[in-house]
Amino acid sequence: MSTTTPTRDTQANHRSSANDHSSANDRSSANDRSSAVATEPARLARARDWWGLAVLMLPVLIVSIDNTVLSFALPVIARDLQPSAALQLWIVDVYPLVLAALLVSMGNLGDRIGRRKLLLIGSVGFAVVSVLAANAPTAEALLVARALLGVFGAALMPCTLSLLRGMFLDRRQRRLAIAVWATGFAAGGAIGPIVGGVLLEHGHWGSVFLLAVPFLVPLLVLAPLLVTESRDPNPGPLDVVAIVLSMLTFAPVVFAIKHLATEGFDLVVVLGVVVGIAAGTVLVRRLLAQRNPLLDVRLFAVPAFTGSVLVNLVSVLSMVGLLYFLAQHLQLVMGMGPMEAGLVLLPGTLAMVVASLLVVRWVRRVPPAVLMSVGLGLAGIAYLVFAVTGGSSAVWVLATAFALLSIGVGMAETLSNDIIVAAVPPAKAGAASAVSETAYELGAVLGTSILGGILAASYAANLVVPAGLTSAQADAAGETLAGALDVADQLPADLAAVLADSARHAFDAGVVVTASVGVVLSILAIVLAARTVRGQRG
């Protein structure tokens, strides 16, 4: 996070230009904006650039909103499309999983064909598939649509940060622009359930997907006018083998976690983990052997970089994991409507935006490690509230707990993104940005895979199915809370009340276990931040 003077930037670019053929990374550094930077101080951003930043926030918001908007639509979708517990988790997770696996690859493609061009292509594809997802007739069709949204979302995200870095050459202005970007990324995840709640109150669950269209149409019109095109004249190779290996690293492990939660430990779990570890090992060796790899894994040799990436991941995991069960608790246990439940989260969302922007000022006086630890501590306190109460507290207590978590995640996300970029040499900044975004998406995947999987397993273990149900009804009730309530609607009043009461108690028992794991993760993240980010200055 330290500031580099224009003179040092000029010297660095002269050295990069003089050694243009020494390595591909030097060539990438020389092209960070244009060769003009090598002969004059970095210019200040123009009004056009700040308007361009506002335009770039549109895809950032819609991609992050899509990570969590299903939290509030899930109970409605579960009743309408009736997915199994495993399929329900996959519908949530397949989007960030595909997005995370393709981020670095899409960033490489943007370097080749032009980042603004790829941004526009991704916007068109995302809007079209959003319409298809809104009209999905089955849970399986919705799963496929969510996977395609991940493909086009991956085309959007790397371009935003790469274009932003080219528009803001002055270090102080760039830090503020990155803070705005990180705030939009984090706040979008918190806004998703609120917007989803409002839409669901007045329309079909498909409306949460149609939300992308009004965001992306202005982008298609304004981006060519306000965002400057950039590309790398000497990009690294498009490594198809590495792309496949990255998918084989993530997908089997996530599948194993979900299978463990719904079916228990068996050979499938072992095979999934073994395949993921094997593919990851081959991927790392392949990348280390290349001169200009798809992703420079040597970046992880920098402690502050690695620590900040992991803090980034845990922060998002905490946010998405809590939203997964809080949204269901407010609607299915407490009986709130989608809009009413969304409004419970509004104070926390506003608090996140404010905290994300204020921490840019606070870090000038307080070390980043301290602020990140405080933020992660607030997230841990929020989980502790749910671990102690099981979600049975008054609504204002739940809203306050979510606000604490939002403030903490907003602080940790903003600082970790800044440190990730600043902790590595300038020539590595582009790759560092891709890793930061990948950590965010993996955190979203693991939030529902790990915490959602624990919740599903605990719910199934604690549910007491009353006598008098058919085998099919008992199976449906044991899958999800929404499934149990749907079955209850088909039963006589006295039997329905017994099943609904048992399902709600089983769900909140699962919340206790899940929140306890969240507390432990927060403590581990605090220790990690204190040890790895120590010595960094604001």
PDB file of C-alpha atoms in Angstrom, residues 165-383:
ATOM      1  CA  ARG A 165      -5.629   0.576 -13.858  1.00  0.00           C
ATOM      2  CA  GLY A 166      -5.041   2.032 -17.296  1.00  0.00           C
ATOM      3  CA  MET A 167      -7.343   4.992 -16.676  1.00  0.00           C
ATOM      4  CA  PHE A 168      -5.861   6.034 -13.313  1.00  0.00           C
ATOM      5  CA  LEU A 169      -2.081   6.457 -13.542  1.00  0.00           C
ATOM      6  CA  ASP A 170      -1.594   8.564 -10.417  1.00  0.00           C
ATOM      7  CA  ARG A 171      -1.027   6.223  -7.457  1.00  0.00           C
ATOM      8  CA  ARG A 172      -3.274   8.076  -4.997  1.00  0.00           C
ATOM      9  CA  GLN A 173      -6.129   8.345  -7.463  1.00  0.00           C
ATOM     10  CA  ARG A 174      -5.666   4.714  -8.433  1.00  0.00           C
ATOM     11  CA  ARG A 175      -5.927   3.644  -4.786  1.00  0.00           C
ATOM     12  CA  LEU A 176      -9.208   5.545  -4.418  1.00  0.00           C
ATOM     13  CA  ALA A 177     -10.505   4.033  -7.670  1.00  0.00           C
ATOM     14  CA  ILE A 178      -9.596   0.529  -6.473  1.00  0.00           C
ATOM     15  CA  ALA A 179     -11.361   1.264  -3.162  1.00  0.00           C
ATOM     16  CA  VAL A 180     -14.504   2.245  -5.085  1.00  0.00           C
ATOM     17  CA  TRP A 181     -14.186  -0.929  -7.176  1.00  0.00           C
ATOM     18  CA  ALA A 182     -13.740  -3.127  -4.098  1.00  0.00           C
ATOM     19  CA  THR A 183     -16.635  -1.379  -2.349  1.00  0.00           C
ATOM     20  CA  GLY A 184     -18.897  -2.024  -5.313  1.00  0.00           C
ATOM     21  CA  PHE A 185     -17.818  -5.657  -5.414  1.00  0.00           C
ATOM     22  CA  ALA A 186     -18.491  -6.216  -1.716  1.00  0.00           C
ATOM     23  CA  ALA A 187     -21.624  -4.060  -1.541  1.00  0.00           C
ATOM     24  CA  GLY A 188     -23.100  -5.747  -4.613  1.00  0.00           C
ATOM     25  CA  GLY A 189     -23.042  -9.036  -2.760  1.00  0.00           C
ATOM     26  CA  ALA A 190     -24.965  -7.483   0.131  1.00  0.00           C
ATOM     27  CA  ILE A 191     -27.383  -5.599  -2.138  1.00  0.00           C
ATOM     28  CA  GLY A 192     -28.355  -8.792  -3.980  1.00  0.00           C
ATOM     29  CA  PRO A 193     -30.732 -10.165  -1.337  1.00  0.00           C
ATOM     30  CA  ILE A 194     -32.346  -6.747  -0.791  1.00  0.00           C
ATOM     31  CA  VAL A 195     -33.012  -6.163  -4.472  1.00  0.00           C
ATOM     32  CA  GLY A 196     -34.106  -9.761  -4.830  1.00  0.00           C
ATOM     33  CA  GLY A 197     -36.524  -9.356  -1.943  1.00  0.00           C
ATOM     34  CA  VAL A 198     -38.145  -6.306  -3.502  1.00  0.00           C
ATOM     35  CA  LEU A 199     -38.495  -8.015  -6.900  1.00  0.00           C
ATOM     36  CA  LEU A 200     -39.870 -11.233  -5.412  1.00  0.00           C
ATOM     37  CA  GLU A 201     -42.481  -9.314  -3.477  1.00  0.00           C
ATOM     38  CA  HIS A 202     -44.012  -8.107  -6.737  1.00  0.00           C
ATOM     39  CA  GLY A 203     -43.107 -10.696  -9.346  1.00  0.00           C
ATOM     40  CA  HIS A 204     -41.887 -14.138 -10.409  1.00  0.00           C
ATOM     41  CA  TRP A 205     -38.554 -15.484  -9.137  1.00  0.00           C
ATOM     42  CA  GLY A 206     -37.179 -15.055 -12.665  1.00  0.00           C
ATOM     43  CA  SER A 207     -37.190 -11.293 -12.136  1.00  0.00           C
ATOM     44  CA  VAL A 208     -33.996 -11.555 -10.079  1.00  0.00           C
ATOM     45  CA  PHE A 209     -32.171 -12.607 -13.259  1.00  0.00           C
ATOM     46  CA  LEU A 210     -33.782  -9.967 -15.473  1.00  0.00           C
ATOM     47  CA  LEU A 211     -32.184  -7.386 -13.159  1.00  0.00           C
ATOM     48  CA  ALA A 212     -29.007  -7.710 -15.236  1.00  0.00           C
ATOM     49  CA  VAL A 213     -30.591  -6.191 -18.356  1.00  0.00           C
ATOM     50  CA  PRO A 214     -31.068  -2.584 -17.102  1.00  0.00           C
ATOM     51  CA  PHE A 215     -27.492  -2.665 -15.767  1.00  0.00           C
ATOM     52  CA  LEU A 216     -25.848  -3.905 -18.948  1.00  0.00           C
ATOM     53  CA  VAL A 217     -27.740  -1.915 -21.602  1.00  0.00           C
ATOM     54  CA  PRO A 218     -26.285   1.444 -20.375  1.00  0.00           C
ATOM     55  CA  LEU A 219     -22.864  -0.217 -20.285  1.00  0.00           C
ATOM     56  CA  LEU A 220     -23.098  -1.157 -23.963  1.00  0.00           C
ATOM     57  CA  VAL A 221     -23.961   2.455 -24.831  1.00  0.00           C
ATOM     58  CA  LEU A 222     -21.559   4.343 -22.558  1.00  0.00           C
ATOM     59  CA  ALA A 223     -18.440   2.145 -22.422  1.00  0.00           C
ATOM     60  CA  PRO A 224     -17.329   2.960 -26.018  1.00  0.00           C
ATOM     61  CA  LEU A 225     -17.683   6.663 -25.190  1.00  0.00           C
ATOM     62  CA  LEU A 226     -16.074   6.852 -21.730  1.00  0.00           C
ATOM     63  CA  VAL A 227     -13.768   3.825 -21.336  1.00  0.00           C
ATOM     64  CA  THR A 228     -10.435   3.787 -23.173  1.00  0.00           C
ATOM     65  CA  GLU A 229      -9.561   0.534 -24.945  1.00  0.00           C
ATOM     66  CA  SER A 230      -6.346  -1.213 -23.887  1.00  0.00           C
ATOM     67  CA  ARG A 231      -4.600  -4.478 -24.679  1.00  0.00           C
ATOM     68  CA  ASP A 232      -1.234  -6.164 -24.202  1.00  0.00           C
ATOM     69  CA  PRO A 233       0.769  -6.269 -27.459  1.00  0.00           C
ATOM     70  CA  ASN A 234       2.778  -9.214 -26.094  1.00  0.00           C
ATOM     71  CA  PRO A 235       0.286 -11.339 -24.118  1.00  0.00           C
ATOM     72  CA  GLY A 236       1.091 -14.732 -22.713  1.00  0.00           C
ATOM     73  CA  PRO A 237      -0.138 -17.854 -24.496  1.00  0.00           C
ATOM     74  CA  LEU A 238      -3.747 -18.944 -24.170  1.00  0.00           C
ATOM     75  CA  ASP A 239      -3.045 -22.176 -22.298  1.00  0.00           C
ATOM     76  CA  VAL A 240      -6.067 -24.452 -22.901  1.00  0.00           C
ATOM     77  CA  VAL A 241      -4.492 -27.278 -20.893  1.00  0.00           C
ATOM     78  CA  ALA A 242      -4.093 -24.983 -17.873  1.00  0.00           C
ATOM     79  CA  ILE A 243      -7.732 -23.880 -18.186  1.00  0.00           C
ATOM     80  CA  VAL A 244      -8.899 -27.514 -18.138  1.00  0.00           C
ATOM     81  CA  LEU A 245      -6.619 -28.300 -15.191  1.00  0.00           C
ATOM     82  CA  SER A 246      -7.973 -25.340 -13.234  1.00  0.00           C
ATOM     83  CA  MET A 247     -11.520 -26.635 -13.713  1.00  0.00           C
ATOM     84  CA  LEU A 248     -10.398 -30.119 -12.644  1.00  0.00           C
ATOM     85  CA  THR A 249      -8.845 -28.584  -9.539  1.00  0.00           C
ATOM     86  CA  PHE A 250     -11.925 -26.719  -8.338  1.00  0.00           C
ATOM     87  CA  ALA A 251     -14.965 -28.722  -9.481  1.00  0.00           C
ATOM     88  CA  PRO A 252     -14.179 -32.183  -8.013  1.00  0.00           C
ATOM     89  CA  VAL A 253     -13.331 -30.761  -4.586  1.00  0.00           C
ATOM     90  CA  VAL A 254     -16.521 -28.693  -4.453  1.00  0.00           C
ATOM     91  CA  PHE A 255     -18.505 -31.732  -5.617  1.00  0.00           C
ATOM     92  CA  ALA A 256     -16.894 -33.827  -2.878  1.00  0.00           C
ATOM     93  CA  ILE A 257     -17.877 -31.274  -0.218  1.00  0.00           C
ATOM     94  CA  LYS A 258     -21.481 -31.220  -1.408  1.00  0.00           C
ATOM     95  CA  HIS A 259     -21.641 -35.015  -1.656  1.00  0.00           C
ATOM     96  CA  LEU A 260     -20.255 -35.321   1.868  1.00  0.00           C
ATOM     97  CA  ALA A 261     -22.970 -32.982   3.168  1.00  0.00           C
ATOM     98  CA  THR A 262     -25.870 -34.738   1.455  1.00  0.00           C
ATOM     99  CA  GLU A 263     -24.792 -38.396   1.158  1.00  0.00           C
ATOM    100  CA  GLY A 264     -22.095 -38.811   3.791  1.00  0.00           C
ATOM    101  CA  PHE A 265     -18.464 -39.936   3.532  1.00  0.00           C
ATOM    102  CA  ASP A 266     -17.784 -42.543   0.857  1.00  0.00           C
ATOM    103  CA  LEU A 267     -15.483 -43.360  -2.060  1.00  0.00           C
ATOM    104  CA  VAL A 268     -16.942 -40.530  -4.161  1.00  0.00           C
ATOM    105  CA  VAL A 269     -15.675 -37.976  -1.628  1.00  0.00           C
ATOM    106  CA  VAL A 270     -12.201 -39.499  -1.628  1.00  0.00           C
ATOM    107  CA  LEU A 271     -12.036 -39.608  -5.432  1.00  0.00           C
ATOM    108  CA  GLY A 272     -13.192 -35.994  -5.729  1.00  0.00           C
ATOM    109  CA  VAL A 273     -10.510 -34.734  -3.357  1.00  0.00           C
ATOM    110  CA  VAL A 274      -7.789 -36.883  -4.929  1.00  0.00           C
ATOM    111  CA  VAL A 275      -8.642 -35.710  -8.460  1.00  0.00           C
ATOM    112  CA  GLY A 276      -8.686 -32.073  -7.342  1.00  0.00           C
ATOM    113  CA  ILE A 277      -5.330 -32.308  -5.559  1.00  0.00           C
ATOM    114  CA  ALA A 278      -3.728 -34.202  -8.452  1.00  0.00           C
ATOM    115  CA  ALA A 279      -4.979 -31.711 -11.052  1.00  0.00           C
ATOM    116  CA  GLY A 280      -3.871 -28.785  -8.884  1.00  0.00           C
ATOM    117  CA  THR A 281      -0.384 -30.260  -8.500  1.00  0.00           C
ATOM    118  CA  VAL A 282       0.010 -30.771 -12.246  1.00  0.00           C
ATOM    119  CA  LEU A 283      -1.320 -27.247 -12.871  1.00  0.00           C
ATOM    120  CA  VAL A 284       1.188 -25.614 -10.521  1.00  0.00           C
ATOM    121  CA  ARG A 285       4.108 -27.559 -12.012  1.00  0.00           C
ATOM    122  CA  ARG A 286       3.016 -26.616 -15.514  1.00  0.00           C
ATOM    123  CA  LEU A 287       2.767 -22.928 -14.611  1.00  0.00           C
ATOM    124  CA  LEU A 288       6.162 -22.936 -12.859  1.00  0.00           C
ATOM    125  CA  ALA A 289       7.800 -24.432 -15.953  1.00  0.00           C
ATOM    126  CA  GLN A 290       6.502 -21.726 -18.294  1.00  0.00           C
ATOM    127  CA  ARG A 291       8.287 -18.453 -18.974  1.00  0.00           C
ATOM    128  CA  ASN A 292       5.080 -16.466 -19.386  1.00  0.00           C
ATOM    129  CA  PRO A 293       2.377 -18.566 -17.660  1.00  0.00           C
ATOM    130  CA  LEU A 294      -1.352 -18.055 -17.604  1.00  0.00           C
ATOM    131  CA  LEU A 295      -0.982 -17.293 -13.889  1.00  0.00           C
ATOM    132  CA  ASP A 296       2.326 -16.586 -12.156  1.00  0.00           C
ATOM    133  CA  VAL A 297       2.055 -18.776  -9.045  1.00  0.00           C
ATOM    134  CA  ARG A 298       5.372 -17.352  -7.803  1.00  0.00           C
ATOM    135  CA  LEU A 299       3.335 -14.402  -6.542  1.00  0.00           C
ATOM    136  CA  PHE A 300       2.353 -16.580  -3.588  1.00  0.00           C
ATOM    137  CA  ALA A 301       5.949 -16.436  -2.348  1.00  0.00           C
ATOM    138  CA  VAL A 302       5.151 -12.913  -1.077  1.00  0.00           C
ATOM    139  CA  PRO A 303       3.655 -13.381   2.437  1.00  0.00           C
ATOM    140  CA  ALA A 304       1.546 -10.210   2.396  1.00  0.00           C
ATOM    141  CA  PHE A 305       0.133 -11.192  -0.983  1.00  0.00           C
ATOM    142  CA  THR A 306      -0.765 -14.743   0.064  1.00  0.00           C
ATOM    143  CA  GLY A 307      -2.195 -13.601   3.399  1.00  0.00           C
ATOM    144  CA  SER A 308      -4.345 -10.934   1.775  1.00  0.00           C
ATOM    145  CA  VAL A 309      -5.652 -13.391  -0.836  1.00  0.00           C
ATOM    146  CA  LEU A 310      -6.719 -15.797   1.910  1.00  0.00           C
ATOM    147  CA  VAL A 311      -8.279 -12.988   3.976  1.00  0.00           C
ATOM    148  CA  ASN A 312     -10.145 -11.921   0.835  1.00  0.00           C
ATOM    149  CA  LEU A 313     -11.420 -15.460   0.375  1.00  0.00           C
ATOM    150  CA  VAL A 314     -12.498 -15.923   4.017  1.00  0.00           C
ATOM    151  CA  SER A 315     -14.245 -12.526   4.058  1.00  0.00           C
ATOM    152  CA  VAL A 316     -16.425 -13.396   1.089  1.00  0.00           C
ATOM    153  CA  LEU A 317     -16.978 -16.917   2.428  1.00  0.00           C
ATOM    154  CA  SER A 318     -18.288 -15.368   5.660  1.00  0.00           C
ATOM    155  CA  MET A 319     -20.640 -12.990   3.849  1.00  0.00           C
ATOM    156  CA  VAL A 320     -22.087 -15.520   1.398  1.00  0.00           C
ATOM    157  CA  GLY A 321     -22.326 -18.295   3.993  1.00  0.00           C
ATOM    158  CA  LEU A 322     -24.250 -16.114   6.444  1.00  0.00           C
ATOM    159  CA  LEU A 323     -26.584 -14.800   3.747  1.00  0.00           C
ATOM    160  CA  TYR A 324     -27.332 -18.389   2.688  1.00  0.00           C
ATOM    161  CA  PHE A 325     -28.901 -19.331   6.015  1.00  0.00           C
ATOM    162  CA  LEU A 326     -30.061 -15.882   7.186  1.00  0.00           C
ATOM    163  CA  ALA A 327     -32.242 -15.394   4.097  1.00  0.00           C
ATOM    164  CA  GLN A 328     -33.933 -18.750   4.661  1.00  0.00           C
ATOM    165  CA  HIS A 329     -34.331 -18.131   8.406  1.00  0.00           C
ATOM    166  CA  LEU A 330     -36.031 -14.763   7.910  1.00  0.00           C
ATOM    167  CA  GLN A 331     -38.476 -16.105   5.314  1.00  0.00           C
ATOM    168  CA  LEU A 332     -39.086 -19.759   6.161  1.00  0.00           C
ATOM    169  CA  VAL A 333     -38.643 -19.693   9.952  1.00  0.00           C
ATOM    170  CA  MET A 334     -39.794 -16.186  10.864  1.00  0.00           C
ATOM    171  CA  GLY A 335     -42.386 -15.997   8.077  1.00  0.00           C
ATOM    172  CA  MET A 336     -41.293 -12.694   6.537  1.00  0.00           C
ATOM    173  CA  GLY A 337     -42.015 -11.761   2.943  1.00  0.00           C
ATOM    174  CA  PRO A 338     -39.025 -11.357   0.608  1.00  0.00           C
ATOM    175  CA  MET A 339     -39.112  -7.537   0.659  1.00  0.00           C
ATOM    176  CA  GLU A 340     -39.506  -7.339   4.434  1.00  0.00           C
ATOM    177  CA  ALA A 341     -36.611  -9.748   4.898  1.00  0.00           C
ATOM    178  CA  GLY A 342     -34.489  -7.743   2.433  1.00  0.00           C
ATOM    179  CA  LEU A 343     -35.097  -4.538   4.391  1.00  0.00           C
ATOM    180  CA  VAL A 344     -33.671  -6.215   7.511  1.00  0.00           C
ATOM    181  CA  LEU A 345     -30.335  -6.292   5.663  1.00  0.00           C
ATOM    182  CA  LEU A 346     -30.487  -2.691   4.412  1.00  0.00           C
ATOM    183  CA  PRO A 347     -28.682  -1.077   7.406  1.00  0.00           C
ATOM    184  CA  GLY A 348     -25.851  -3.565   7.063  1.00  0.00           C
ATOM    185  CA  THR A 349     -25.499  -2.875   3.350  1.00  0.00           C
ATOM    186  CA  LEU A 350     -25.257   0.872   3.920  1.00  0.00           C
ATOM    187  CA  ALA A 351     -22.776   0.314   6.744  1.00  0.00           C
ATOM    188  CA  MET A 352     -20.588  -1.767   4.428  1.00  0.00           C
ATOM    189  CA  VAL A 353     -20.399   0.979   1.814  1.00  0.00           C
ATOM    190  CA  VAL A 354     -19.491   3.610   4.413  1.00  0.00           C
ATOM    191  CA  ALA A 355     -16.886   1.413   6.123  1.00  0.00           C
ATOM    192  CA  SER A 356     -15.266   0.449   2.795  1.00  0.00           C
ATOM    193  CA  LEU A 357     -14.716   4.105   1.908  1.00  0.00           C
ATOM    194  CA  LEU A 358     -13.712   5.306   5.377  1.00  0.00           C
ATOM    195  CA  VAL A 359     -11.073   2.615   5.791  1.00  0.00           C
ATOM    196  CA  VAL A 360      -9.086   4.313   2.992  1.00  0.00           C
ATOM    197  CA  ARG A 361      -8.650   7.248   5.385  1.00  0.00           C
ATOM    198  CA  TRP A 362      -8.163   5.179   8.531  1.00  0.00           C
ATOM    199  CA  VAL A 363      -5.335   3.160   7.017  1.00  0.00           C
ATOM    200  CA  ARG A 364      -3.192   6.329   6.800  1.00  0.00           C
ATOM    201  CA  ARG A 365      -2.951   6.287  10.608  1.00  0.00           C
ATOM    202  CA  VAL A 366      -3.630   2.678  11.605  1.00  0.00           C
ATOM    203  CA  PRO A 367      -1.633  -0.293  10.226  1.00  0.00           C
ATOM    204  CA  PRO A 368      -3.580  -2.434   7.732  1.00  0.00           C
ATOM    205  CA  ALA A 369      -3.008  -5.581   9.800  1.00  0.00           C
ATOM    206  CA  VAL A 370      -4.811  -3.986  12.757  1.00  0.00           C
ATOM    207  CA  LEU A 371      -7.766  -2.775  10.670  1.00  0.00           C
ATOM    208  CA  MET A 372      -8.115  -6.104   8.880  1.00  0.00           C
ATOM    209  CA  SER A 373      -8.029  -7.959  12.201  1.00  0.00           C
ATOM    210  CA  VAL A 374     -10.706  -5.653  13.625  1.00  0.00           C
ATOM    211  CA  GLY A 375     -12.873  -6.222  10.560  1.00  0.00           C
ATOM    212  CA  LEU A 376     -12.517  -9.987  10.763  1.00  0.00           C
ATOM    213  CA  GLY A 377     -13.226  -9.789  14.490  1.00  0.00           C
ATOM    214  CA  LEU A 378     -16.536  -8.030  13.779  1.00  0.00           C
ATOM    215  CA  ALA A 379     -17.437 -10.825  11.365  1.00  0.00           C
ATOM    216  CA  GLY A 380     -16.607 -13.357  14.077  1.00  0.00           C
ATOM    217  CA  ILE A 381     -18.866 -11.553  16.566  1.00  0.00           C
ATOM    218  CA  ALA A 382     -21.732 -11.686  14.058  1.00  0.00           C
ATOM    219  CA  TYR A 383     -21.325 -15.448  13.700  1.00  0.00           C
TER     220      TYR A 383
END
